[in-house]
CSV table of C-alpha atoms in Angstrom, one decimal:
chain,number,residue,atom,x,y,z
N,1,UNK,CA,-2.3,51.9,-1.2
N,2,UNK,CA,-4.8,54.9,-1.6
N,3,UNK,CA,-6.3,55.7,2.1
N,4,UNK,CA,-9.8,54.3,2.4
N,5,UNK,CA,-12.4,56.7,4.5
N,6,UNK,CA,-13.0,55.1,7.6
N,7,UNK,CA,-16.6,53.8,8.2
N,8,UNK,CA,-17.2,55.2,12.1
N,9,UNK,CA,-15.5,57.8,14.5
N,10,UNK,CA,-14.0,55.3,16.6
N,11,UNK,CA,-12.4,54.0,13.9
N,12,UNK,CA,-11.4,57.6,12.1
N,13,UNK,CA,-9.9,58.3,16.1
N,14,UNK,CA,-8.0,55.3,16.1
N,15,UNK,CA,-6.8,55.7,12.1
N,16,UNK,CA,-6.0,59.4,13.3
N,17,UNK,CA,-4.5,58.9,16.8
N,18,UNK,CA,-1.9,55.5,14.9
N,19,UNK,CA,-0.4,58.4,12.5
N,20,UNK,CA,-0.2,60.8,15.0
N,21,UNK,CA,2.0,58.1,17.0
N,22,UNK,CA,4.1,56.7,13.9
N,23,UNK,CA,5.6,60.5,13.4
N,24,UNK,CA,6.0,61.4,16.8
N,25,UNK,CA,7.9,58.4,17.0
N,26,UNK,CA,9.6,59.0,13.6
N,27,UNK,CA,10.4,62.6,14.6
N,28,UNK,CA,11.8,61.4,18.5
N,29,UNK,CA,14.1,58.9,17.0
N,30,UNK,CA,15.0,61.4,14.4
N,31,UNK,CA,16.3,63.9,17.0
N,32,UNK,CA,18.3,60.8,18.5
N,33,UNK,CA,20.2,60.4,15.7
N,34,UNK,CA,20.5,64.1,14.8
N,35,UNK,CA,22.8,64.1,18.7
N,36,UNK,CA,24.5,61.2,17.8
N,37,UNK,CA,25.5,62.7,14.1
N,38,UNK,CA,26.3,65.6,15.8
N,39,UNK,CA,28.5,64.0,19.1
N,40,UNK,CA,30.3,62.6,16.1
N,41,UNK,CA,30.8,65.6,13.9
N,42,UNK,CA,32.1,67.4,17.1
N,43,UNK,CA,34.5,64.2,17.7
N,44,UNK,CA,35.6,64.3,14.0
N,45,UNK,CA,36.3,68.2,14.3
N,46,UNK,CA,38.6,67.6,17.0
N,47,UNK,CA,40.6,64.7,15.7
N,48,UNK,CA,41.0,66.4,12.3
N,49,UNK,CA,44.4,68.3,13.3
N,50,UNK,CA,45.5,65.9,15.4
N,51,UNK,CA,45.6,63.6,12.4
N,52,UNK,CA,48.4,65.5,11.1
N,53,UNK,CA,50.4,67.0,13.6
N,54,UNK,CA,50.1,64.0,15.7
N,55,UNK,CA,49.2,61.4,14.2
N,56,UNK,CA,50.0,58.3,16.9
N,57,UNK,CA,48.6,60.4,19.9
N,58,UNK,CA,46.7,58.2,21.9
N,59,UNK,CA,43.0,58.2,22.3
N,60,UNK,CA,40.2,55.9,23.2
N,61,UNK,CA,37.1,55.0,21.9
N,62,UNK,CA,33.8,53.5,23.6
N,63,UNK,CA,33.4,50.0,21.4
N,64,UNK,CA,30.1,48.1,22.7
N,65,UNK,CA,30.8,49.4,25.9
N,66,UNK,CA,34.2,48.7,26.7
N,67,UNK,CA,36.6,51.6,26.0
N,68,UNK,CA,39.6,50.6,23.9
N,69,UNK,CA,42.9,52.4,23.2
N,70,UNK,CA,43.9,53.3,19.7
N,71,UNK,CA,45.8,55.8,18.1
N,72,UNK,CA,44.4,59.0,16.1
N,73,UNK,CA,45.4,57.5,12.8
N,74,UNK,CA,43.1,54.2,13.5
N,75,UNK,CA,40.0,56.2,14.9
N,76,UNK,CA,39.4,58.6,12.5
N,77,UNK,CA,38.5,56.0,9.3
N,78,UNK,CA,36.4,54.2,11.5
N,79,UNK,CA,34.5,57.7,13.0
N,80,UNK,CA,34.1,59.0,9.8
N,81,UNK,CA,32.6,55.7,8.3
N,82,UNK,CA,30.2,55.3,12.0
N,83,UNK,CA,29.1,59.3,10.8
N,84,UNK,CA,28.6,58.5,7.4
N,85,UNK,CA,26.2,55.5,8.6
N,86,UNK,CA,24.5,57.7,10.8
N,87,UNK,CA,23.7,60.4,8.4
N,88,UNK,CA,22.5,57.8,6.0
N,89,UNK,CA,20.1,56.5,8.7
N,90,UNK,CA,19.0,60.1,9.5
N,91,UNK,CA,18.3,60.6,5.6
N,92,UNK,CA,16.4,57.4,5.5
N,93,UNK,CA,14.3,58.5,8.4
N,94,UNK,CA,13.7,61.8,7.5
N,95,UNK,CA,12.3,60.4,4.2
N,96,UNK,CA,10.1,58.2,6.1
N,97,UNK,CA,8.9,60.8,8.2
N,98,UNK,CA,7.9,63.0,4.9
N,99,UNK,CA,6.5,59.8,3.5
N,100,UNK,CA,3.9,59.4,6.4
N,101,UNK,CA,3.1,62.8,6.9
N,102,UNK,CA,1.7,63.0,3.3
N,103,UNK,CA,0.1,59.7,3.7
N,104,UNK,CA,-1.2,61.0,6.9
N,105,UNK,CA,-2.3,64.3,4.9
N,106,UNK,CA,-4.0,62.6,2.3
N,107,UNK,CA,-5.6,60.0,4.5
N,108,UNK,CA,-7.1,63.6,6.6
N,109,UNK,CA,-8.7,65.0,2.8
N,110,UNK,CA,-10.2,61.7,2.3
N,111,UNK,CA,-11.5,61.3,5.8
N,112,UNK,CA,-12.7,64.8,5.9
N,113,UNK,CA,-10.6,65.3,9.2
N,114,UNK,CA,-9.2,68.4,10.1
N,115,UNK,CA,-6.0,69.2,12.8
């Protein structure tokens, strides 16, 4: 949908001030999941030789808040499958975050509104 000029202030303030919201929101919730990606990457990292050279080493993992004991060879699939999940989310954010910042820009040419 092509971004309309707004017909008063107020209403340019309020069009203005609701993007400015969506991406700060986009962007904090991006950072979330930038930590969690990279909690797991750091995980992953660690677990990687173990899967080898000891593979039925015990260790536990935090599953909807209670912790559960498993072995190295049964976390890793599922840790590696969590961190591909997450870093499809991210990508899917970070493409909606680009998305609404142009719409945002284009919105700010038509509206004649600088900052």
């Amino acid at each position: 949908m092509p971004p309309k000029a707004p017909a008063t202030v107020e209403e340019a303030q309020a069009i203005f001030q609701r993007y400015r919201t969506e991406l700060q929101l986009l962007a904090t919730k991006i950072g979330e999941i930038e930590t969690d990606l990279d909690e797991h990457a750091l995980v992953l990292k660690t677990l990687q030789p173990l899967q080898s050279s000891d593979p039925t080493r015990t260790c536990y993992r935090l599953i909807g808040g209670t912790l559960v004991k498993r072995t190295v060879t049964d976390v890793v699939p599922s840790l590696e499958a969590t961190h591909n999940g997450i870093q499809k989310a991210l990508d899917t954010l970070a493409a909606n975050y680009k998305q609404k910042d142009a719409e945002f820009a284009d919105w700010r040419k038509v509206a004649g509104v600088q900052g």
